[in-house]
CSV table of C-alpha atoms and ligand atoms in Angstrom, one decimal:
chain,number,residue,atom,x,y,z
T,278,UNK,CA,30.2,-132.5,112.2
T,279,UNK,CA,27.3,-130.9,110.7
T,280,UNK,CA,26.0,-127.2,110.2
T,281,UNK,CA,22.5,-125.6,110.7
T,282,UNK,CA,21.5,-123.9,107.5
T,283,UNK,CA,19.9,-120.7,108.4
T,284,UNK,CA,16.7,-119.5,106.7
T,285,UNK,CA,18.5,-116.0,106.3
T,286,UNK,CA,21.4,-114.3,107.0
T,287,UNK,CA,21.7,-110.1,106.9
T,288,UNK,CA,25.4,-109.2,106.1
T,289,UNK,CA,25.1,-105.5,108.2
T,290,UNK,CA,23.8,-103.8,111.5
T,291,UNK,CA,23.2,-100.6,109.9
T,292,UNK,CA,19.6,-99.0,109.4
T,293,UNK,CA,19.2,-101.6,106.0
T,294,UNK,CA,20.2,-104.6,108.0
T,295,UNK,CA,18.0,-103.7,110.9
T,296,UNK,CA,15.4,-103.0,109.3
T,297,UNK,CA,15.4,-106.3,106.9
T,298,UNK,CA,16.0,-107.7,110.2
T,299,UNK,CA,12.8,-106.3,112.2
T,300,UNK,CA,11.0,-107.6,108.6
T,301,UNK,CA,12.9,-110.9,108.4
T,302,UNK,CA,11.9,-111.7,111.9
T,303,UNK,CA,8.5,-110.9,112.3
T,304,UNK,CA,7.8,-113.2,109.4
T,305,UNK,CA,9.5,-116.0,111.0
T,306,UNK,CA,12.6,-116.5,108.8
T,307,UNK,CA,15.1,-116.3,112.3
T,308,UNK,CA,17.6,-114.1,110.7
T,309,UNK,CA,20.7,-114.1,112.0
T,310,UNK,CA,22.4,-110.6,111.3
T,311,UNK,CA,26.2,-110.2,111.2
T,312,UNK,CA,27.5,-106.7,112.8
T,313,UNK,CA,30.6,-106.1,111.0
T,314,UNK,CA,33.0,-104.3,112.0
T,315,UNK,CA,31.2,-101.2,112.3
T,316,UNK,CA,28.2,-102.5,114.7
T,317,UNK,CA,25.3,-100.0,113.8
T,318,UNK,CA,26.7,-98.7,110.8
T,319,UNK,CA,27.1,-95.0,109.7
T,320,UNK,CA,24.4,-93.3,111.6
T,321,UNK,CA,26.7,-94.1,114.6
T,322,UNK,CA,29.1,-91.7,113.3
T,323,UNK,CA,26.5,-88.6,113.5
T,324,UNK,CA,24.8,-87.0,116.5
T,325,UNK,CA,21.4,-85.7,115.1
T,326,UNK,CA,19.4,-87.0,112.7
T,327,UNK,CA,16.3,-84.8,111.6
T,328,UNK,CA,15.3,-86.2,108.8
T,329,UNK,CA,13.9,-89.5,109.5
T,330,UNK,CA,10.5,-89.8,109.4
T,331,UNK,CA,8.9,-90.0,112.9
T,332,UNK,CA,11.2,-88.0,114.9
T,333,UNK,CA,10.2,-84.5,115.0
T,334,UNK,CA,12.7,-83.0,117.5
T,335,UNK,CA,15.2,-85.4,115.5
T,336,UNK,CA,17.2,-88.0,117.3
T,337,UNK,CA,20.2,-88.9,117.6
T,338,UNK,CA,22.3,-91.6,115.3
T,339,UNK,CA,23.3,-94.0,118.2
T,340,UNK,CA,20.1,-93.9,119.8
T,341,UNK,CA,18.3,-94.6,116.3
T,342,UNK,CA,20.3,-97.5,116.0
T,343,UNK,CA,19.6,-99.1,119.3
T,344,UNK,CA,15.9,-98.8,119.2
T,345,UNK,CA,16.2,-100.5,116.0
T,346,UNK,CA,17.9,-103.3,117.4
T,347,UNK,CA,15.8,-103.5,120.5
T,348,UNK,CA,13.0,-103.3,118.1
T,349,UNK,CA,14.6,-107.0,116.0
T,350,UNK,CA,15.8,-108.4,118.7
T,351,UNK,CA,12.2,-108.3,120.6
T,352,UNK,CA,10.8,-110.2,117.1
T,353,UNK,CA,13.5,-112.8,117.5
T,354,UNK,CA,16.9,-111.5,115.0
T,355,UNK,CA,19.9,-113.1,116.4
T,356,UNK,CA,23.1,-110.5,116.3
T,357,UNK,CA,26.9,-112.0,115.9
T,358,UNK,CA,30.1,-110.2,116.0
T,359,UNK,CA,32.2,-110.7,113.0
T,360,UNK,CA,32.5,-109.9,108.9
T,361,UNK,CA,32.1,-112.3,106.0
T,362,UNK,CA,35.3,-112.5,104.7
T,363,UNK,CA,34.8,-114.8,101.7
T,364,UNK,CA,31.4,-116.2,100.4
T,365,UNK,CA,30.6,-119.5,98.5
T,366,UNK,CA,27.9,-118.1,96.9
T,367,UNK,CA,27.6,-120.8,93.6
T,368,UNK,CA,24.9,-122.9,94.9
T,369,UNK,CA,22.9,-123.6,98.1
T,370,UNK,CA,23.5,-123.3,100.8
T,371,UNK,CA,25.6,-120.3,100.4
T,372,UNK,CA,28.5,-120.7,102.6
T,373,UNK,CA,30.0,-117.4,104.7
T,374,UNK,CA,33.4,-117.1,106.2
T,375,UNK,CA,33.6,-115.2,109.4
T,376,UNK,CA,36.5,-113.0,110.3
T,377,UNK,CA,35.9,-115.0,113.6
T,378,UNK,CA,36.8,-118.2,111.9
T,379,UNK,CA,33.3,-119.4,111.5
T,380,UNK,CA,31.4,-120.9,108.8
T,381,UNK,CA,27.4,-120.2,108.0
T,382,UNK,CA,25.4,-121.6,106.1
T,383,UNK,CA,22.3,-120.2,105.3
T,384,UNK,CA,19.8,-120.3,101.8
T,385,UNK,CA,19.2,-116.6,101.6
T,386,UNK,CA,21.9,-113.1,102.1
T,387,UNK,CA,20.8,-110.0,102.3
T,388,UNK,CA,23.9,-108.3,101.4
T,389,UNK,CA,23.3,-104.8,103.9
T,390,UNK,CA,27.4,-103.8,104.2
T,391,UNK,CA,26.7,-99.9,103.4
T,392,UNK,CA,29.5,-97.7,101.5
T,393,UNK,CA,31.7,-96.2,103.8
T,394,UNK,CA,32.9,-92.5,102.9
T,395,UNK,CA,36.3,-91.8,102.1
T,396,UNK,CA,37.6,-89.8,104.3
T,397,UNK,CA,40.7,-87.0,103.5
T,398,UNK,CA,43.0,-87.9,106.5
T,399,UNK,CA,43.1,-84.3,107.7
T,400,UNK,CA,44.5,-84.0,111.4
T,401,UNK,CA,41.1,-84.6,113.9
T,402,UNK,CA,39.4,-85.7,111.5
T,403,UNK,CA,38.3,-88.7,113.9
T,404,UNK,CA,37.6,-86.3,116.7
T,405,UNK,CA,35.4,-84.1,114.8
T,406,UNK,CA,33.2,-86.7,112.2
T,407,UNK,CA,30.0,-86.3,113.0
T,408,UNK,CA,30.6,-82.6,115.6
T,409,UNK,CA,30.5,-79.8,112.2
T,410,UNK,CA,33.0,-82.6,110.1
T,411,UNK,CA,30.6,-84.6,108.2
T,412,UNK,CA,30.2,-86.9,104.6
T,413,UNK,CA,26.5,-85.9,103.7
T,414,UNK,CA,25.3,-82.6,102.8
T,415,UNK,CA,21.9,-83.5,102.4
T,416,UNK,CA,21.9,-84.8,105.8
T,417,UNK,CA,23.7,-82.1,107.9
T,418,UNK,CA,23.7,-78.9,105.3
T,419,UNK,CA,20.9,-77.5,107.6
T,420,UNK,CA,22.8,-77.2,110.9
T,421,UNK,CA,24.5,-74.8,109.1
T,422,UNK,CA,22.6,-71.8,108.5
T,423,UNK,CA,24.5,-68.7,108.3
T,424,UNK,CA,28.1,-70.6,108.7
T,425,UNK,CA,30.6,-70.8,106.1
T,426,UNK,CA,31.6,-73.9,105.2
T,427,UNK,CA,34.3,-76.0,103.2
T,428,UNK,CA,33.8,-78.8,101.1
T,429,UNK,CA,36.8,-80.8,100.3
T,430,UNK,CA,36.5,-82.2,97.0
T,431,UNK,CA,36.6,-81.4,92.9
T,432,UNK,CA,34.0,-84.2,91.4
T,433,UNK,CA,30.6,-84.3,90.7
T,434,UNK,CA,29.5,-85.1,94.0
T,435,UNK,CA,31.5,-82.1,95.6
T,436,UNK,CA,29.8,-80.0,93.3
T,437,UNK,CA,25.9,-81.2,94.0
T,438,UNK,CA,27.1,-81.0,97.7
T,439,UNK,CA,28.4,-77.2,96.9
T,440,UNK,CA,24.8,-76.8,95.5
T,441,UNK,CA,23.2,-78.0,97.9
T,442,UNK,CA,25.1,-76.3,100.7
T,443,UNK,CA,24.7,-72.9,99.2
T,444,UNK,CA,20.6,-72.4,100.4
T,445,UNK,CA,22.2,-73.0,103.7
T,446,UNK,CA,25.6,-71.3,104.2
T,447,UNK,CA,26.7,-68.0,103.8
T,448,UNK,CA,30.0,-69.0,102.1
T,449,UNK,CA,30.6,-72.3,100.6
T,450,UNK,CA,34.7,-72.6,99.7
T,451,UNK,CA,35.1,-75.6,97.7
T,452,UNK,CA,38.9,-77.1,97.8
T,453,UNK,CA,40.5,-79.1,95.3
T,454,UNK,CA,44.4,-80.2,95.1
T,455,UNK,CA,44.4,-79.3,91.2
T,456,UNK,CA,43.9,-76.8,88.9
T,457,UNK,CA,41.4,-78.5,87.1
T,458,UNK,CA,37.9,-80.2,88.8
T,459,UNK,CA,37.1,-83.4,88.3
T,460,UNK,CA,33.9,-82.9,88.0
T,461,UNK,CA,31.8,-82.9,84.3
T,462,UNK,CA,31.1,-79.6,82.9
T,463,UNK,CA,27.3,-78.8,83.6
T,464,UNK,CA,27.8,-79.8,87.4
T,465,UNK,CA,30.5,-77.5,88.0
T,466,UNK,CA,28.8,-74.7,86.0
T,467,UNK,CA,25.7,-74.7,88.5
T,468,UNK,CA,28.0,-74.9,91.5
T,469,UNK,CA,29.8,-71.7,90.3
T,470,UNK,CA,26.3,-70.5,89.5
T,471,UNK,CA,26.4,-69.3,93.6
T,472,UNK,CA,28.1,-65.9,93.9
T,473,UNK,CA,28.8,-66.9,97.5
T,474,UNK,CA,30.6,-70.1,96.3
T,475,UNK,CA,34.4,-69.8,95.8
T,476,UNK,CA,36.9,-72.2,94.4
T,477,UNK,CA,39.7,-73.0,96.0
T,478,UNK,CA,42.5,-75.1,93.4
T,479,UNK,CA,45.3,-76.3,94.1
T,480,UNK,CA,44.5,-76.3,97.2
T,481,UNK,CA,44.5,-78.9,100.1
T,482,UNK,CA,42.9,-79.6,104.2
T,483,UNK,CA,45.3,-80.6,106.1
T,484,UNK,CA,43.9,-80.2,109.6
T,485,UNK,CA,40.3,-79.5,111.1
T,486,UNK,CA,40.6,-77.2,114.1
T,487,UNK,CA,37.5,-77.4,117.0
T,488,UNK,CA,36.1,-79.8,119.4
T,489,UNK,CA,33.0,-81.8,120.2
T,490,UNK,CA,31.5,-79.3,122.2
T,491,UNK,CA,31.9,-76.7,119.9
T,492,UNK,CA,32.4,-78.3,116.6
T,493,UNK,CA,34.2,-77.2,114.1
T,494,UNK,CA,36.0,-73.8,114.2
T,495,UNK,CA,38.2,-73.2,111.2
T,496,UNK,CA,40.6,-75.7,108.7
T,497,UNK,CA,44.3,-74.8,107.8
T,498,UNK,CA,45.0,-75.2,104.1
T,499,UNK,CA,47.6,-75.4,101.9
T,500,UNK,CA,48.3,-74.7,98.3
T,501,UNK,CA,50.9,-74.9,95.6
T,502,UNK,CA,50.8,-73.6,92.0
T,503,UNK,CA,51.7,-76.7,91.0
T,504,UNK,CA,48.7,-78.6,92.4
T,505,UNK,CA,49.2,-81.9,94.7
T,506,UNK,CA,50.3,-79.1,97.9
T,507,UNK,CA,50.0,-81.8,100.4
T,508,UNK,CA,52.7,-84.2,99.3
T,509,UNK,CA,54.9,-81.1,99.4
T,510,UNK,CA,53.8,-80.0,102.6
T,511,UNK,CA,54.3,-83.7,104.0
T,512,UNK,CA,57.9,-84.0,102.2
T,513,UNK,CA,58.6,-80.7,104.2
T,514,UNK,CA,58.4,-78.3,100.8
T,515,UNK,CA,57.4,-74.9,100.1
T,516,UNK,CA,53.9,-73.9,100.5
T,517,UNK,CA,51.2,-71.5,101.5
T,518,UNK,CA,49.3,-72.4,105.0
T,519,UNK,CA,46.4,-70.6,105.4
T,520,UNK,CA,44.1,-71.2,108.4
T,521,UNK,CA,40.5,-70.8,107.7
T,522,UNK,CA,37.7,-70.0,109.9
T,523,UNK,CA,34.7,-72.2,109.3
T,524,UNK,CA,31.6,-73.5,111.2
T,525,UNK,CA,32.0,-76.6,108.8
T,526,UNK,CA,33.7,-79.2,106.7
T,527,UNK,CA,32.0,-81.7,103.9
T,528,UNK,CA,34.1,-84.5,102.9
T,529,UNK,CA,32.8,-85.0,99.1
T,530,UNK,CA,35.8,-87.3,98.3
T,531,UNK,CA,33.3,-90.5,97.3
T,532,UNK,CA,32.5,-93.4,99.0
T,533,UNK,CA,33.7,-97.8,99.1
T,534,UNK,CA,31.1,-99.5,98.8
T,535,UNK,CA,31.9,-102.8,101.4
T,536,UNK,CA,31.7,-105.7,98.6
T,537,UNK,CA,35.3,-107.1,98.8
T,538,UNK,CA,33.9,-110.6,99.8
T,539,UNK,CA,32.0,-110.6,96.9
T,540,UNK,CA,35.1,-110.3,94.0
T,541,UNK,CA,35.7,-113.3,93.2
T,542,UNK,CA,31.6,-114.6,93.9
T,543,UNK,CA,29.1,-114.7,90.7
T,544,UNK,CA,27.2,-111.1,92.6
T,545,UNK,CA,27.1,-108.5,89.8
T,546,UNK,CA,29.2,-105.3,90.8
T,547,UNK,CA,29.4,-102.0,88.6
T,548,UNK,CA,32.6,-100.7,87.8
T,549,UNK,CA,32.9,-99.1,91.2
T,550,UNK,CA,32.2,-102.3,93.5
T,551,UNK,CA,28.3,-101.3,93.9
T,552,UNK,CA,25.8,-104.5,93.8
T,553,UNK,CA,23.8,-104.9,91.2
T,554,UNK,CA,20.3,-106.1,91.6
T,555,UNK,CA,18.6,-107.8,88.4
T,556,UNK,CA,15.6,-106.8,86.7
T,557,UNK,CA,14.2,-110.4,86.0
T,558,UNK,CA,11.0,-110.0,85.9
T,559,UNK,CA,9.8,-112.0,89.2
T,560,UNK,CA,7.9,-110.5,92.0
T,561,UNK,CA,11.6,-110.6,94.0
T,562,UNK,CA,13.2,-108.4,91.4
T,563,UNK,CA,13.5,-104.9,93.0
T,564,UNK,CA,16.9,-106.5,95.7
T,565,UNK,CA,17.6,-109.6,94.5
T,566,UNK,CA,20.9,-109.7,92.7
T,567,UNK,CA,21.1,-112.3,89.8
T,568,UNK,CA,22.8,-114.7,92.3
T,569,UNK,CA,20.0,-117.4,93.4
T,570,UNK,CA,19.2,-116.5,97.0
T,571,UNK,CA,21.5,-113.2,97.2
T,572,UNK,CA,19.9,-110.2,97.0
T,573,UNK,CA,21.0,-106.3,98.8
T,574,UNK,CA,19.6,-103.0,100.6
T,575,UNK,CA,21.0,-100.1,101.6
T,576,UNK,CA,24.0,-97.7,100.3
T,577,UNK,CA,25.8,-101.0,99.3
T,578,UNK,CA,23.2,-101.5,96.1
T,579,UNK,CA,21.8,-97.6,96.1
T,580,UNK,CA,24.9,-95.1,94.9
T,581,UNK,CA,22.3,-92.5,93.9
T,582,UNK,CA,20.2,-91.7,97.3
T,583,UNK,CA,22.1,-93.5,100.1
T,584,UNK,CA,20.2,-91.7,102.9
T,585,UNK,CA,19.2,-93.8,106.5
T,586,UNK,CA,15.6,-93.6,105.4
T,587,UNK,CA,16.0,-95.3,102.3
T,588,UNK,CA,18.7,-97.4,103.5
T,589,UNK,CA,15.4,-98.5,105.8
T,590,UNK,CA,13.2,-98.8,103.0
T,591,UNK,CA,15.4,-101.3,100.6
T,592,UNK,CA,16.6,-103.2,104.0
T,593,UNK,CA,12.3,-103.7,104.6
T,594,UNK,CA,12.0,-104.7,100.4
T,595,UNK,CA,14.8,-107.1,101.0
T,596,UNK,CA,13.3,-109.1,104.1
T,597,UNK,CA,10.0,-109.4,101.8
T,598,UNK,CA,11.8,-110.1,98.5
T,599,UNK,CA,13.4,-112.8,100.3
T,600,UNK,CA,10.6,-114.2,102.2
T,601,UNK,CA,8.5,-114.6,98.2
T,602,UNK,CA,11.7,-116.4,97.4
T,603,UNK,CA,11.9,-119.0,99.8
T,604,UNK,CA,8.2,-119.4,99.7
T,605,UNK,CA,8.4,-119.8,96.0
T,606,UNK,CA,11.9,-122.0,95.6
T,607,UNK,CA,10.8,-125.2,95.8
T,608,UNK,CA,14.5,-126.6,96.8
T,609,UNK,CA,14.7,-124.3,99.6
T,610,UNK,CA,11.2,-124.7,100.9
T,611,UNK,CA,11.3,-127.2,103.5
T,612,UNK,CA,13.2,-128.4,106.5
T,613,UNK,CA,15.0,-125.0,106.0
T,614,UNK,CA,17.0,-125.4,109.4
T,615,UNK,CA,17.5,-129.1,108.6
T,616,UNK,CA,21.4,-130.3,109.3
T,617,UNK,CA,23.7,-130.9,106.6
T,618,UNK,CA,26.9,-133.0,106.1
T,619,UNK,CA,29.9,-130.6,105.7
T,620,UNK,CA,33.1,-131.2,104.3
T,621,UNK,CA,34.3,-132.2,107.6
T,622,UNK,CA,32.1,-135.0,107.3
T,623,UNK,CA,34.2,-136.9,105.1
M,233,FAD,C1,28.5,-88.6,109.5
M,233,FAD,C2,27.2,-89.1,108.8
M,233,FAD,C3,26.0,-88.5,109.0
M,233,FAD,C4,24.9,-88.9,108.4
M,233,FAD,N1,23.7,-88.3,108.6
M,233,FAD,C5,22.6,-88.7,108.1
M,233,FAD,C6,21.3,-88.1,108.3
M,233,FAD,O1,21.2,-87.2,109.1
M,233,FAD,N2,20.2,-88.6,107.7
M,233,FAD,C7,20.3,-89.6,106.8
M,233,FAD,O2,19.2,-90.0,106.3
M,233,FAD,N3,21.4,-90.2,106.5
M,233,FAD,C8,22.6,-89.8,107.1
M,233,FAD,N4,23.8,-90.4,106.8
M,233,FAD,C9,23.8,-91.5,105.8
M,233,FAD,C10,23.3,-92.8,106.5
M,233,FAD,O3,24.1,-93.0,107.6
M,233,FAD,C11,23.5,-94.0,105.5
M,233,FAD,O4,22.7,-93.7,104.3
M,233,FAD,C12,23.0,-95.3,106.1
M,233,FAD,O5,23.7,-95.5,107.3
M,233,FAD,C13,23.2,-96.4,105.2
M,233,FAD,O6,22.8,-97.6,105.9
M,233,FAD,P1,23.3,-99.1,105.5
M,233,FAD,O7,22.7,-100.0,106.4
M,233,FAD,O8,23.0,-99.3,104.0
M,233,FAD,O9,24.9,-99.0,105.6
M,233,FAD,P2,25.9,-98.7,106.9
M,233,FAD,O10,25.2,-97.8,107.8
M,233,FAD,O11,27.1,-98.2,106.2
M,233,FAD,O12,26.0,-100.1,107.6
M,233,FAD,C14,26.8,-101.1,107.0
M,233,FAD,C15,27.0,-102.2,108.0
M,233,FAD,O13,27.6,-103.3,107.3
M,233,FAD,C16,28.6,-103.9,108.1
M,233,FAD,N5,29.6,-104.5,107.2
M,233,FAD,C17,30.5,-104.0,106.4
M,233,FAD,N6,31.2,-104.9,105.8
M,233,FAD,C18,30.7,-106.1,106.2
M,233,FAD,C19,31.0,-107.5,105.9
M,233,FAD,N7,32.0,-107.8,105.1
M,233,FAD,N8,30.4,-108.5,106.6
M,233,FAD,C20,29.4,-108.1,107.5
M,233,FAD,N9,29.0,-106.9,107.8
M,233,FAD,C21,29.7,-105.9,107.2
M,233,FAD,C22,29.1,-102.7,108.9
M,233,FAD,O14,29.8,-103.1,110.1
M,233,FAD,C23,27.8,-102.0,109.2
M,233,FAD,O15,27.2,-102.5,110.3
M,233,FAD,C24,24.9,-90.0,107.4
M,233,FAD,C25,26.2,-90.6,107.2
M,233,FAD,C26,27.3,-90.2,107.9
M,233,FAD,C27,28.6,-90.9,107.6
């Protein structure tokens, strides 16, 4: 038997895959993207978008996503179903597993596999992501003018989301299952800097009331002295429900970035599972990792913006970091879709 090597493969169908992919393709290198499991990514999780450039009536997450895979299929990006579930990534080629049982081989990743948010498991929570339920203040704070709003969370990024929220809302209510936040000292001071900002401790969501037409209508909450109130509340114990009306809810809980397949690879992560692209020095610096031949866009290497438009900008950076790398490694410059002898060869 023998495999194709692929001149590229893009690990992600979000906005970073596609757009290394519209890149990749138009200069020839025949990427071949993997979907994952979540085909599309994030942005298929939200109905508007008004904040990508180009769109000035705004546009919704789904259809976003579409035209950007019309747009890499039309330049000749091949799509497959399926997630790398372990990676060989010690030498070329670098060998992918497929959750479909396949094997690629290819001399170039673009790891594109996003950070998903965590989400708080509050009842309709599926029904309502994306309908007045949302991860991102900075992406959806400004459909909220005039509302009040919860954010359910007691870090750092709760409290920047609480900020942020504030030049919007009329009320922002942050709840956190402790008496104590999480978050460092000088963020939580400039969230309680808002005298329309209020703190709920001890204090958990357990369910998100509304619908997709409407959106979200109000949360029921519950709280316990002691802290921890939905454990109680789940074990059946004592403690105070309160329902909440409120036009909507920010999960600021933090977010996964998708590197599991990448553990037990040589790929540098931080201590959270981010990637970590090297500063070495060579024009491919900005998203390759220090891997030969790996390199990463998108929320899965940006912790700081992770927004769809730079999500689109690293995913473009990648596709040209990667096409100066295969032009400039001399073992990977020819014959790049040549056949090699696999294992089962033997
Ligand atoms: C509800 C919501 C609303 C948002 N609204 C906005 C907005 O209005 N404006 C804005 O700028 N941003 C918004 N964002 C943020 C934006 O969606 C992200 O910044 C952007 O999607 C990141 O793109 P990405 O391609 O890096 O990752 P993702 O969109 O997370 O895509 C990751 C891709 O990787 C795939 N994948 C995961 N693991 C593997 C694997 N092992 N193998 C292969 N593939 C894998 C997934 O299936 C998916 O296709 C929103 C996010 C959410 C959740």
């Amino acid at each position: 038997m023998t495999e194709e090597i692929r001149k590229l493969v893009i690990a992600g169908s979000g906005v970073a895959g596609l757009s290394a992919a519209v890149y990749a393709a138009r200069a020839d290198l025949d990427p071949l993207v993997l979907e994952g499991d979540e085909p599309g990514g994030q942005l298929t999780l939200t109905t508007d978008v008004e904040n990508y450039l180009g769109f000035p009536e705004g546009v919704g997450g789904m259809e976003l996503i579409l035209r950007g895979k019309e747009q890499a299929e039309q330049f000749g990006a091949e799509f497959q179903h399926g997630s790398i579930e372990a990676a060989g990534l010690n030498g070329q080629p670098l060998e992918l597993s497929l959750s479909t049982g396949d094997t690629v081989y290819t001399w170039a990743l673009i790891v594109a596999t996003g950070a998903s948010a965590r989400w708080v498991d509050a009842e309709n929570e599926d029904e309502l992501m994306g309908h007045g339920l949302s991860t991102c203040a900075t992406c959806d704070g400004a459909f909220h003018r005039g509302d009040d709003v919860l954010i359910a969370g007691g870090g750092d990024s709760a409290m920047e989301e609480a900020v942020f929220l504030a030049k919007f809302a009329d009320n922002v209510t942050v709840v956190h299952r402790r008496e104590e936040l999480r978050a460092s000292k000088i963020t939580a001071d400039r969230a309680r800097e808002h005298d329309d900002t209020e703190f709920a401790r001890n204090t958990e969501l357990v369910t998100i009331q509304g619908s997709q037409e409407d959106g979200v209508t109000g949360a029921t909450l519950v709280s316990h002295p002691n802290g921890y109130p939905r454990e109680k509340y789940e074990a059946g114990g004592d403690v105070a429900t309160e329902d909440f009306g409120v036009g909507g809810v920010f999960y600021a809980v933090g977010h996964e970035p998708n590197t599991d397949f990448l553990r037990e690879t040589p790929v540098d992560l931080d201590k959270d599972g981010y990637v970590q692209t090297a500063d070495t020095g060579d024009a491919w610096a900005t998203t390759a990792t220090a891997t030969d031949g790996v390199f990463a866009a998108g929320d899965v290497m940006d912790r700081e913006y992770q927004q769809a438009v730079t999500a689109a900008g690293t995913g473009s950076m990648a596709a040209l970091d990667v096409e100066d790398w295969l032009e400039s490694a001399a073992e990977v410059a020819t014959d790049s879709t040549e056949p090699i002898a696999t294992e089962a060869d033997d």
